[in-house]
PDB file of C-alpha atoms and ligand atoms in Angstrom:
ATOM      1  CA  UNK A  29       5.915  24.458  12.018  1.00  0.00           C
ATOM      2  CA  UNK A  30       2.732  25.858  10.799  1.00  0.00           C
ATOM      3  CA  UNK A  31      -1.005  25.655  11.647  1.00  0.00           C
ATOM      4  CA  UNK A  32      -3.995  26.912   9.765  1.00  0.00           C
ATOM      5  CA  UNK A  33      -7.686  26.113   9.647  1.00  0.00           C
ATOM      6  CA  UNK A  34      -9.626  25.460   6.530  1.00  0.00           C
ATOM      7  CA  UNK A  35     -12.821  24.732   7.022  1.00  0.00           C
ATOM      8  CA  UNK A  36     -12.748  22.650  10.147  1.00  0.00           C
ATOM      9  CA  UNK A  37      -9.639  20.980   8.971  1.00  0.00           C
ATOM     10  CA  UNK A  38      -6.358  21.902  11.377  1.00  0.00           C
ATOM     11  CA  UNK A  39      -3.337  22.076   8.257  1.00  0.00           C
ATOM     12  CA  UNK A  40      -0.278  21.151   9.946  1.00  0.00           C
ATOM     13  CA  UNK A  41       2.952  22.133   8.062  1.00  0.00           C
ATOM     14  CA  UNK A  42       6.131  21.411   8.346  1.00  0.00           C
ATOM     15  CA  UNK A  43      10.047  21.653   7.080  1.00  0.00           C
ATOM     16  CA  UNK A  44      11.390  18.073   7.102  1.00  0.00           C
ATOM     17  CA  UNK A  45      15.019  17.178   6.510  1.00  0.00           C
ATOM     18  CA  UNK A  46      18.653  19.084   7.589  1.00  0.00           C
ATOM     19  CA  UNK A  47      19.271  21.408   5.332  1.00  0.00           C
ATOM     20  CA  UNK A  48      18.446  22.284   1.933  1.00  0.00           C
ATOM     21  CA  UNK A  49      18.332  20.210  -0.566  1.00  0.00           C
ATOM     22  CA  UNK A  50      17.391  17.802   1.823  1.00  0.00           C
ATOM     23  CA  UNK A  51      14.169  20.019   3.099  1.00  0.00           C
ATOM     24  CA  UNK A  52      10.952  19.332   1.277  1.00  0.00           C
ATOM     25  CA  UNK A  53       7.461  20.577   3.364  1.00  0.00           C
ATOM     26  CA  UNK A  54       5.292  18.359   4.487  1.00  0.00           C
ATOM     27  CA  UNK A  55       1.500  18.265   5.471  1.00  0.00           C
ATOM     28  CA  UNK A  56      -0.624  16.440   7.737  1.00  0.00           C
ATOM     29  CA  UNK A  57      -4.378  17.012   8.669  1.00  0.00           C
ATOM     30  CA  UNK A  58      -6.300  16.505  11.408  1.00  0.00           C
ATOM     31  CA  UNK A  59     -10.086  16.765  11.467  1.00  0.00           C
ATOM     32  CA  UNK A  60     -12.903  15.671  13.273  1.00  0.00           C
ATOM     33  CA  UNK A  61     -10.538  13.786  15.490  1.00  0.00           C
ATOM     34  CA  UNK A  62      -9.133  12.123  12.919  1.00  0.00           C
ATOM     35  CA  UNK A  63      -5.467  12.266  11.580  1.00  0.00           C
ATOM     36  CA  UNK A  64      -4.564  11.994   7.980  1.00  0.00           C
ATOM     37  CA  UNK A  65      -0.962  10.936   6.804  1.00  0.00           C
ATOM     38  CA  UNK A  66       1.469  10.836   9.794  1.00  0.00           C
ATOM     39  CA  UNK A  67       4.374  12.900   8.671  1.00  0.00           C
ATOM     40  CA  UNK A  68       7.930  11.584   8.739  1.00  0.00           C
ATOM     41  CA  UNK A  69      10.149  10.704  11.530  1.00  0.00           C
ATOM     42  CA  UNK A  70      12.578  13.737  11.361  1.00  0.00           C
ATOM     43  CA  UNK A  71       9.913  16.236  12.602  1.00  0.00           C
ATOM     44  CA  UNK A  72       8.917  13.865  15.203  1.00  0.00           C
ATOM     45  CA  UNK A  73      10.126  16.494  18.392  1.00  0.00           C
ATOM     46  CA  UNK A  74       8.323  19.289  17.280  1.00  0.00           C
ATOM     47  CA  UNK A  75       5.111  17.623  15.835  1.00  0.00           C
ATOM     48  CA  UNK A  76       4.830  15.625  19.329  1.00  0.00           C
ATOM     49  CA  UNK A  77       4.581  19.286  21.317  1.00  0.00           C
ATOM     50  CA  UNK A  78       1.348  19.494  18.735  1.00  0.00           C
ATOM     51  CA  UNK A  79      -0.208  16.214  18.985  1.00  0.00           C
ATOM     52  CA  UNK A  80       0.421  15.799  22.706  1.00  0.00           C
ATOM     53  CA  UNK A  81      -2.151  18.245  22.785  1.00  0.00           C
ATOM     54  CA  UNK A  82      -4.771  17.020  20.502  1.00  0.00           C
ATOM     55  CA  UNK A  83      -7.750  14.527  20.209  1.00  0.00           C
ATOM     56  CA  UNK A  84      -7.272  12.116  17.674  1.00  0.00           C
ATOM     57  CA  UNK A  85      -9.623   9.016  17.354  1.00  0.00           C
ATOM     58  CA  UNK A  86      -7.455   7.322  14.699  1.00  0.00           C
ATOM     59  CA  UNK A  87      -4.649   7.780  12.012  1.00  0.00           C
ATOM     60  CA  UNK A  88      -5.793   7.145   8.484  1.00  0.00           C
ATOM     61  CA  UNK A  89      -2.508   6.497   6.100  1.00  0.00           C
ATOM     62  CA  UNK A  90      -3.039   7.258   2.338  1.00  0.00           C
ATOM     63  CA  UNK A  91       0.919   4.864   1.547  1.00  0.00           C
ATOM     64  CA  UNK A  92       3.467   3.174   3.206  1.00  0.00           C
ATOM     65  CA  UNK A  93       6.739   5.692   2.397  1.00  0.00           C
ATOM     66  CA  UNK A  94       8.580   6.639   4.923  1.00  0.00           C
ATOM     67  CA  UNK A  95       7.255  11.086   4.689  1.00  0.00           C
ATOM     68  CA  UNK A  96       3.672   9.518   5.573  1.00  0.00           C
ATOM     69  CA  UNK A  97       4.030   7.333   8.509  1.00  0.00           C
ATOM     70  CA  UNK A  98       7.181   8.652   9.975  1.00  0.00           C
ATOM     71  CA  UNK A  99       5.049   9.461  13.230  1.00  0.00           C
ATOM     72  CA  UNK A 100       2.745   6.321  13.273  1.00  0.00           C
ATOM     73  CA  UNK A 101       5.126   4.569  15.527  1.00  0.00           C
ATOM     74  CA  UNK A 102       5.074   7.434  17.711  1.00  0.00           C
ATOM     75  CA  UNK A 103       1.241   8.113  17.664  1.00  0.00           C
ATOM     76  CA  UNK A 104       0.271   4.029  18.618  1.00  0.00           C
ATOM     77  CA  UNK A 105       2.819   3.957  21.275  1.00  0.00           C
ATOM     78  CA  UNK A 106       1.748   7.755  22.974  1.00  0.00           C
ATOM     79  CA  UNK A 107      -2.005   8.096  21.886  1.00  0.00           C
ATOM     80  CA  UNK A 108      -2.851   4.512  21.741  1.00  0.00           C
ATOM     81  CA  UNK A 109      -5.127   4.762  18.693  1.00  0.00           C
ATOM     82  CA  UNK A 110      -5.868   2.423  15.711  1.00  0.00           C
ATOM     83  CA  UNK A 111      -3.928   3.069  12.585  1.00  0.00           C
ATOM     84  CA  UNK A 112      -5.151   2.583   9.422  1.00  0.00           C
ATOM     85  CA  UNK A 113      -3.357   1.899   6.217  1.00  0.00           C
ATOM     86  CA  UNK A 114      -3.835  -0.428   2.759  1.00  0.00           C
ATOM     87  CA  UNK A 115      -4.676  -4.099   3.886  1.00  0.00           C
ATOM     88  CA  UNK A 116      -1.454  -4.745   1.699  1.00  0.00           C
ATOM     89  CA  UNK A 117       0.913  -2.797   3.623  1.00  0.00           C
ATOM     90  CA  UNK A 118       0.405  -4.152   6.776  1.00  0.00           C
ATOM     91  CA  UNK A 119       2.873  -6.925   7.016  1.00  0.00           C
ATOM     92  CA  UNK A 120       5.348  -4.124   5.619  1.00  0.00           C
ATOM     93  CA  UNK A 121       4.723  -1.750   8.048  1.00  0.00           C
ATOM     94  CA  UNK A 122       5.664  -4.490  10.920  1.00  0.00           C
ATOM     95  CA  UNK A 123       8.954  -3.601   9.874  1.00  0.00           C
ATOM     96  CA  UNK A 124      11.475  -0.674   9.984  1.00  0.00           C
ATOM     97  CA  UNK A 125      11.682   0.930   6.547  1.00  0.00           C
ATOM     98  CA  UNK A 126      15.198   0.124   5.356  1.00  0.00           C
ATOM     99  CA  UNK A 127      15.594   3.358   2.641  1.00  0.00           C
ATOM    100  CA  UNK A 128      19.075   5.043   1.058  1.00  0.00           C
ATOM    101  CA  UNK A 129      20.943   7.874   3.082  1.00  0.00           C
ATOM    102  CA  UNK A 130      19.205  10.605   1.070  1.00  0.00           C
ATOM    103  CA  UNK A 131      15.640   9.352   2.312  1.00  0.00           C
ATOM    104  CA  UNK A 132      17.000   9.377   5.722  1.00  0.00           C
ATOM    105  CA  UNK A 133      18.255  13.098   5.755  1.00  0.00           C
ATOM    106  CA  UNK A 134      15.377  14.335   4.287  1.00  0.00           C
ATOM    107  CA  UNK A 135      13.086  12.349   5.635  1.00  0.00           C
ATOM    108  CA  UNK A 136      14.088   9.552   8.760  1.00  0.00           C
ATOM    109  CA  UNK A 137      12.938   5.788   8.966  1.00  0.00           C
ATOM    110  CA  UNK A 138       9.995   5.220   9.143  1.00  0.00           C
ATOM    111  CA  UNK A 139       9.846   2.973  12.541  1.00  0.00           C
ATOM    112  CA  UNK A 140       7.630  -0.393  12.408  1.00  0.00           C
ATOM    113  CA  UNK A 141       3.943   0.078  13.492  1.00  0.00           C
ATOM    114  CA  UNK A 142       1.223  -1.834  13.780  1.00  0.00           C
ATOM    115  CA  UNK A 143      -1.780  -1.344  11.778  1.00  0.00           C
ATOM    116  CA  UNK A 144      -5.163  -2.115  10.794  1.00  0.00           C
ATOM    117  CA  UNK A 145      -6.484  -2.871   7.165  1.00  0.00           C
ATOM    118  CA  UNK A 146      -8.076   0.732   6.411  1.00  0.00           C
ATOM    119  CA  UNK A 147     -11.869   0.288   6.191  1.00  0.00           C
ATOM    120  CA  UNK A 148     -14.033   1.598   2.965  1.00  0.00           C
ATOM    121  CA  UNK A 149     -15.429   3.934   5.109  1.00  0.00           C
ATOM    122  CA  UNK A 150     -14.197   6.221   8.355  1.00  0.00           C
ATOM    123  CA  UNK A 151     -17.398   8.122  10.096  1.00  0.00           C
ATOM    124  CA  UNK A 152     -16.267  10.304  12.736  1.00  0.00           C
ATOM    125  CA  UNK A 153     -18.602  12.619  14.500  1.00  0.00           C
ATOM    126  CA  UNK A 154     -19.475  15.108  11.975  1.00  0.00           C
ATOM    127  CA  UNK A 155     -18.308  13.373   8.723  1.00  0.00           C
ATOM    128  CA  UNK A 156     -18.022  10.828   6.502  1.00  0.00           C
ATOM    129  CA  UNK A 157     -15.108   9.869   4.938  1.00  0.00           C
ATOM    130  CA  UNK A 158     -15.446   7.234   1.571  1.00  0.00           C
ATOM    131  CA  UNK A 159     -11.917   5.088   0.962  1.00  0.00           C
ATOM    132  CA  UNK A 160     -10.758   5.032  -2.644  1.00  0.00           C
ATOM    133  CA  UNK A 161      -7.944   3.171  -3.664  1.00  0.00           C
ATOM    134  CA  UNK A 162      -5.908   5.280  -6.288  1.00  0.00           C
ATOM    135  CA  UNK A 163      -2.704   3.490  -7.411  1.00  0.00           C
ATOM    136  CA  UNK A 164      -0.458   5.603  -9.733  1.00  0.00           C
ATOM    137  CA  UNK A 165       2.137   7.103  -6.870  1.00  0.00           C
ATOM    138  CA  UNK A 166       2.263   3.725  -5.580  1.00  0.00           C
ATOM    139  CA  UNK A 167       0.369   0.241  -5.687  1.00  0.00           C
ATOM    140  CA  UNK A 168      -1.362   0.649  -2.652  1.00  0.00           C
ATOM    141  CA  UNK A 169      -2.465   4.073  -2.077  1.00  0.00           C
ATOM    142  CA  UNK A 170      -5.695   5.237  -1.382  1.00  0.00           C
ATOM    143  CA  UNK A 171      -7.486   8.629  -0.771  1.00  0.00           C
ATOM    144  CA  UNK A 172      -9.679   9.961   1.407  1.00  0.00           C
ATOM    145  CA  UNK A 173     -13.205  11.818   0.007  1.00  0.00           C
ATOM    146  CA  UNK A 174     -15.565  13.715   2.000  1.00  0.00           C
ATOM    147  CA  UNK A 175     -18.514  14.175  -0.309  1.00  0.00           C
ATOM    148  CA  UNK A 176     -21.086  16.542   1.851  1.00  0.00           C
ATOM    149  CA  UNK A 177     -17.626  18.995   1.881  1.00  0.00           C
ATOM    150  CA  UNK A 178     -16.537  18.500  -1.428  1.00  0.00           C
ATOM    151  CA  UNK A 179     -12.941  17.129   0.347  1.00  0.00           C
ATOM    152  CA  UNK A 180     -10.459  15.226  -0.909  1.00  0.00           C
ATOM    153  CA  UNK A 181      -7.249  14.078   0.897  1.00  0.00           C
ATOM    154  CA  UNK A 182      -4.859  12.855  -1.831  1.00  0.00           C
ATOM    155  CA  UNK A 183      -1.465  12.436  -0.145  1.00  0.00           C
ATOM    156  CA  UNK A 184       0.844  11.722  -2.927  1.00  0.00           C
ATOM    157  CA  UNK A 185      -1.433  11.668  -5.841  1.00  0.00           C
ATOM    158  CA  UNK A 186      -1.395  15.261  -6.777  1.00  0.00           C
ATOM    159  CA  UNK A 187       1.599  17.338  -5.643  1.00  0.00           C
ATOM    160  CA  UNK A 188       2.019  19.381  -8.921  1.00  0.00           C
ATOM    161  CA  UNK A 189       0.153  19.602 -12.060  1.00  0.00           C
ATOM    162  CA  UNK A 190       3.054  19.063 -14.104  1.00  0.00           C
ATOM    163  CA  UNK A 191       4.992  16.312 -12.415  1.00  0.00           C
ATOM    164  CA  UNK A 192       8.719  16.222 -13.888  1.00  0.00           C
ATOM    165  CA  UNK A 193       9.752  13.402 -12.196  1.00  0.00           C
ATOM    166  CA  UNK A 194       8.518   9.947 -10.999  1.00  0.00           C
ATOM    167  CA  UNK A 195       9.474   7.534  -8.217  1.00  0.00           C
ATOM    168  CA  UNK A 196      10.529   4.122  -8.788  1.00  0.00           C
ATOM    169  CA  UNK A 197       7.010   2.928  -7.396  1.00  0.00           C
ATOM    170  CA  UNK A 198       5.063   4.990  -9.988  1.00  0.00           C
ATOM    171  CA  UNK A 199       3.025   4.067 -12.724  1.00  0.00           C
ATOM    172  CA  UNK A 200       1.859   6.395 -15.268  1.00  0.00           C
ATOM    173  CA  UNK A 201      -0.991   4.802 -16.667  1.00  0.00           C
ATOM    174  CA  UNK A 202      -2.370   3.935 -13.349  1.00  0.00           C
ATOM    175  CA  UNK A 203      -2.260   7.638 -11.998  1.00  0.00           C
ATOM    176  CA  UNK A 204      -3.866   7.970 -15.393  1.00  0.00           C
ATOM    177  CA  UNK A 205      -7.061   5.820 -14.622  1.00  0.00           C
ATOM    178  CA  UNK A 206      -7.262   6.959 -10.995  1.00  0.00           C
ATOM    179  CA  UNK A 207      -7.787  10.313 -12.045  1.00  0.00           C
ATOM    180  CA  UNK A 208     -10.158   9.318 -14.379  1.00  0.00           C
ATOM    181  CA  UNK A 209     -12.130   7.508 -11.831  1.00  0.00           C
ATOM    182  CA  UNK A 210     -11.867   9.944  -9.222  1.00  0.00           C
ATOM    183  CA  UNK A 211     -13.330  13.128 -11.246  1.00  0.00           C
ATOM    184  CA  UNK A 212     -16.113  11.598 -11.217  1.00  0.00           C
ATOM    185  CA  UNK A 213     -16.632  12.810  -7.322  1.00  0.00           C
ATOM    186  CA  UNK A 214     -17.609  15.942  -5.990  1.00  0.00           C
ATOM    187  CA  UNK A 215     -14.349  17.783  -5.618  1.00  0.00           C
ATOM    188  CA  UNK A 216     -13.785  21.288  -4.179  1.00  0.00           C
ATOM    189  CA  UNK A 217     -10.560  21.212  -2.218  1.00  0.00           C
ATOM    190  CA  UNK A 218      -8.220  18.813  -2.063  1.00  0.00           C
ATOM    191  CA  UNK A 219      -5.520  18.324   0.666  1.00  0.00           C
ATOM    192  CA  UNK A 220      -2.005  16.901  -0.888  1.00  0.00           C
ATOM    193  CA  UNK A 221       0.761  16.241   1.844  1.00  0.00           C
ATOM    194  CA  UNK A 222       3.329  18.044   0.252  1.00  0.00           C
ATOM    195  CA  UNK A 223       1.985  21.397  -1.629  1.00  0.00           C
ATOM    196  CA  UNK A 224      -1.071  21.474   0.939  1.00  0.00           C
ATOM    197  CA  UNK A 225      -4.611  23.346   0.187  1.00  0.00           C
ATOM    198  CA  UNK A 226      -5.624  23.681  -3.377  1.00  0.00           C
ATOM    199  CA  UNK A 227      -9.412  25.197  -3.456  1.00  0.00           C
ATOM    200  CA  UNK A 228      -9.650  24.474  -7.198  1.00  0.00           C
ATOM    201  CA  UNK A 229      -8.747  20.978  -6.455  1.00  0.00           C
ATOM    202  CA  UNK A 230     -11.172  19.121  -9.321  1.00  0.00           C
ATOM    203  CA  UNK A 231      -9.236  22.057 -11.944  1.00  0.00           C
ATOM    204  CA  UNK A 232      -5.935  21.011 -10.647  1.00  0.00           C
ATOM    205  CA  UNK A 233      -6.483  17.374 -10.972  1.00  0.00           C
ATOM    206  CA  UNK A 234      -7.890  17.271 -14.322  1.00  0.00           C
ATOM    207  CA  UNK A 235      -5.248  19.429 -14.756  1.00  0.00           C
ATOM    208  CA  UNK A 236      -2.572  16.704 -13.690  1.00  0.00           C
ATOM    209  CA  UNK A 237      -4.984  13.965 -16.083  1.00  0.00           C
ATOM    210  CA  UNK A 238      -4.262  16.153 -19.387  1.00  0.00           C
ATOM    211  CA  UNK A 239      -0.314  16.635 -18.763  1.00  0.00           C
ATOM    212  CA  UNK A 240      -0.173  12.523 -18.355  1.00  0.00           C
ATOM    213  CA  UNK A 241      -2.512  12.058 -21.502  1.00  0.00           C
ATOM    214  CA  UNK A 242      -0.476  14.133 -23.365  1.00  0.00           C
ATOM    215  CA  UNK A 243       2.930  12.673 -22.521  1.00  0.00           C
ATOM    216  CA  UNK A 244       1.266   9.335 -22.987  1.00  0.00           C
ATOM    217  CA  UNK A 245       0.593  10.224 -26.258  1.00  0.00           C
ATOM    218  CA  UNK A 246       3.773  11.564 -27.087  1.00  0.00           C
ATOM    219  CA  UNK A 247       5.551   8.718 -25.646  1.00  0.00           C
ATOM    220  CA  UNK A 248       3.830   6.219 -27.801  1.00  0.00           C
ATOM    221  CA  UNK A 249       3.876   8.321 -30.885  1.00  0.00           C
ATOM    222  CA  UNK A 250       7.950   8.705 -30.658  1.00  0.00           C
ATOM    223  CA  UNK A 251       7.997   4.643 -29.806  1.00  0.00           C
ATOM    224  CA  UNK A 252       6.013   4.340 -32.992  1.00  0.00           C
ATOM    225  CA  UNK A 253       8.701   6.347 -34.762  1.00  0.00           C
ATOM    226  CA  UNK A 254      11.213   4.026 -32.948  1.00  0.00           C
ATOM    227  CA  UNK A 255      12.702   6.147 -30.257  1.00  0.00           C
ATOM    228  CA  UNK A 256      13.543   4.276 -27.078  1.00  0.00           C
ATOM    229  CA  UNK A 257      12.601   5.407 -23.493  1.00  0.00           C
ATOM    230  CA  UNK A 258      16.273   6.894 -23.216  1.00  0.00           C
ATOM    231  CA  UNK A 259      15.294   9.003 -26.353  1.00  0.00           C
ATOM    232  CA  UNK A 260      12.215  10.072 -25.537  1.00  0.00           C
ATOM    233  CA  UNK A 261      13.002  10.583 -21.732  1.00  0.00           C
ATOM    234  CA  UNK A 262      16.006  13.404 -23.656  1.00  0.00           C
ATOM    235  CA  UNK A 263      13.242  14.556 -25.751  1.00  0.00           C
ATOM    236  CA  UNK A 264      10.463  15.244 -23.562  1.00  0.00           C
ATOM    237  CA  UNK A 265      12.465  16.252 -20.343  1.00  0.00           C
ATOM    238  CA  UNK A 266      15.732  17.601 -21.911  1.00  0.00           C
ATOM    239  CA  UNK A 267      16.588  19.239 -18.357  1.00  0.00           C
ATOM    240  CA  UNK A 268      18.431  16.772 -15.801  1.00  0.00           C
ATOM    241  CA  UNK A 269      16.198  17.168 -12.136  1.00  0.00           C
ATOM    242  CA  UNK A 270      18.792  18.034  -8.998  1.00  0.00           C
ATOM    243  CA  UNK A 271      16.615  14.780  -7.292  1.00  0.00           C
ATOM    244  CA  UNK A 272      17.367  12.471  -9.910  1.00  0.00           C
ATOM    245  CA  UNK A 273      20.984  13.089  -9.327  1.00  0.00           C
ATOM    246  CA  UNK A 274      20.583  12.980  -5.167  1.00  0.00           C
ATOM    247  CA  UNK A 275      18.689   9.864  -5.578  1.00  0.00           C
ATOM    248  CA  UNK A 276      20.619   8.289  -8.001  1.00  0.00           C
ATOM    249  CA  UNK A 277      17.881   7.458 -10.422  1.00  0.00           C
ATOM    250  CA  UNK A 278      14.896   6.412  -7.653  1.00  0.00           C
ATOM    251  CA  UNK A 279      13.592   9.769  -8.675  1.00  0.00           C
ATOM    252  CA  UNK A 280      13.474  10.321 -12.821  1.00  0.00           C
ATOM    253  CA  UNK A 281      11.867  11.019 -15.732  1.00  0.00           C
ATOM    254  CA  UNK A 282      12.416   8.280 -17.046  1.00  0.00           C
ATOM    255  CA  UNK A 283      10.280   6.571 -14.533  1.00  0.00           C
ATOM    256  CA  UNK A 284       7.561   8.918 -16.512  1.00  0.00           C
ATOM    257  CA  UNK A 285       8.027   7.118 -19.592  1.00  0.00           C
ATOM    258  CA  UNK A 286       8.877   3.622 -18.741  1.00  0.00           C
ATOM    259  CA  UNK A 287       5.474   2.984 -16.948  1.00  0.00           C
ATOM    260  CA  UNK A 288       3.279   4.650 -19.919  1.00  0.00           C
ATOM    261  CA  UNK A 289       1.971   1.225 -21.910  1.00  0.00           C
TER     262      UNK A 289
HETATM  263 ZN1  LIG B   8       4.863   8.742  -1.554  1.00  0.00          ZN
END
């Protein structure tokens, strides 16, 4: 586990999973006495020695998988707080996530919460915090923007500039628009739950728009030319990624280029 401030924003980090492969990082935040994504359930013992400890008003959820609620369960039933995710994942969240063995080494089930439809707008004492929904990474994901700061809390829209691979619940051409929409904001940092700080975040995000627009383009240009998505996804990504193997296809590149329209 690791803590650092940025700003007045406590970065929590953290090694999730058994043993590598199965150990990606992952990031939550807590500012103002709020707490932003809510980690997965496999680093639930040593994030509880940190939270026990810390004032937290609420739990704002940027998407229902399992490596950014993992610890809601935990946080209603210890620290009594609201939790706040999509309005359309809240019947889903009743439930234990039911995800394949890989999920579950690297990151646990996600154990049913209760929570409340996520307002368009969190004030806590200092700050402001404006909702956005940003579908792309998943249907019903949204992101958090603090515009006096310049802050923006993306959870799994960023990660990398050049994403390689896609999961199942990804669209391309929605991440596309999202980003579109969302430059429009003042951006300075933004916090992703996986790769953490970035201080260029608006660079790093338009960034992430011109690899998509480009592999849009090439994707409909080959299609033109009568390739299918199996030839293109050869073409365009001619190395086979270690996850797509582990996850037996929930994680591909061809989930790049079956979503772009
Ligand atoms: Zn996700």
């Amino acid at each position: 586990m690791n803590v650092r401030i940025v700003d007045s924003c406590k970065v929590y980090s953290f090694k999730s999973g058994i043993f590598p492969p199965f150990m990606l990082d992952i990031y939550f935040y807590i500012v103002d006495g709020i707490m932003i994504d809510a980690g997965s359930s496999n680093i639930v013992n040593k994030a509880k020695k940190v939270l026990e400890n810390e004032t937290i008003s609420a739990v704002a959820i940027t998407h229902i998988h399992e490596d950014h609620c993992g610890l809601a369960s935990w946080m209603q039933n210890n620290k009594k707080v609201p939790i706040y995710i999509h309005e359309q994942s809240v019947n889903e969240a009743l439930r234990d996530s039911d995800i394949p063995l890989y999920r579950r080494l690297v990151w646990g089930n996600r154990m049913a919460f209760k929570a409340l439809p996520i307002p368009e707008v969190i004030k806590t004492k200092h700050l402001t915090f404006d909702v956005y929904d940003a579908p792309g990474h998943h249907p019903y994901h949204v992101v958090l923007h603090e515009n006096n700061k310049g802050w923006l809390f993306t959870g799994d829209l960023f990660v990398s500039a050049r994403q390689k691979v896609a999961f199942k619940d990804e669209n391309i051409n929605d991440t596309i628009k999202t980003l579109t929409r969302l430059l429009s904001l003042n951006i300075n940092t933004i916090f992703c739950s996986h790769t953490g700080v970035h201080t260029n975040g608006k660079e790093k995000l338009k960034q992430k728009l011109e690899y998509f627009v480009n592999i849009q383009k090439q994707v409909r240009e080959l299609r033109q030319e009568g390739y299918s998505n199996e030839d293109i996804d050869k073409k365009l990504f001619p190395k086979k990624n270690a996850w797509s193997i582990v996850s037996q296809g929930e994680w591909s590149s061809l989930n790049i280029i079956r979503t772009v329209d």
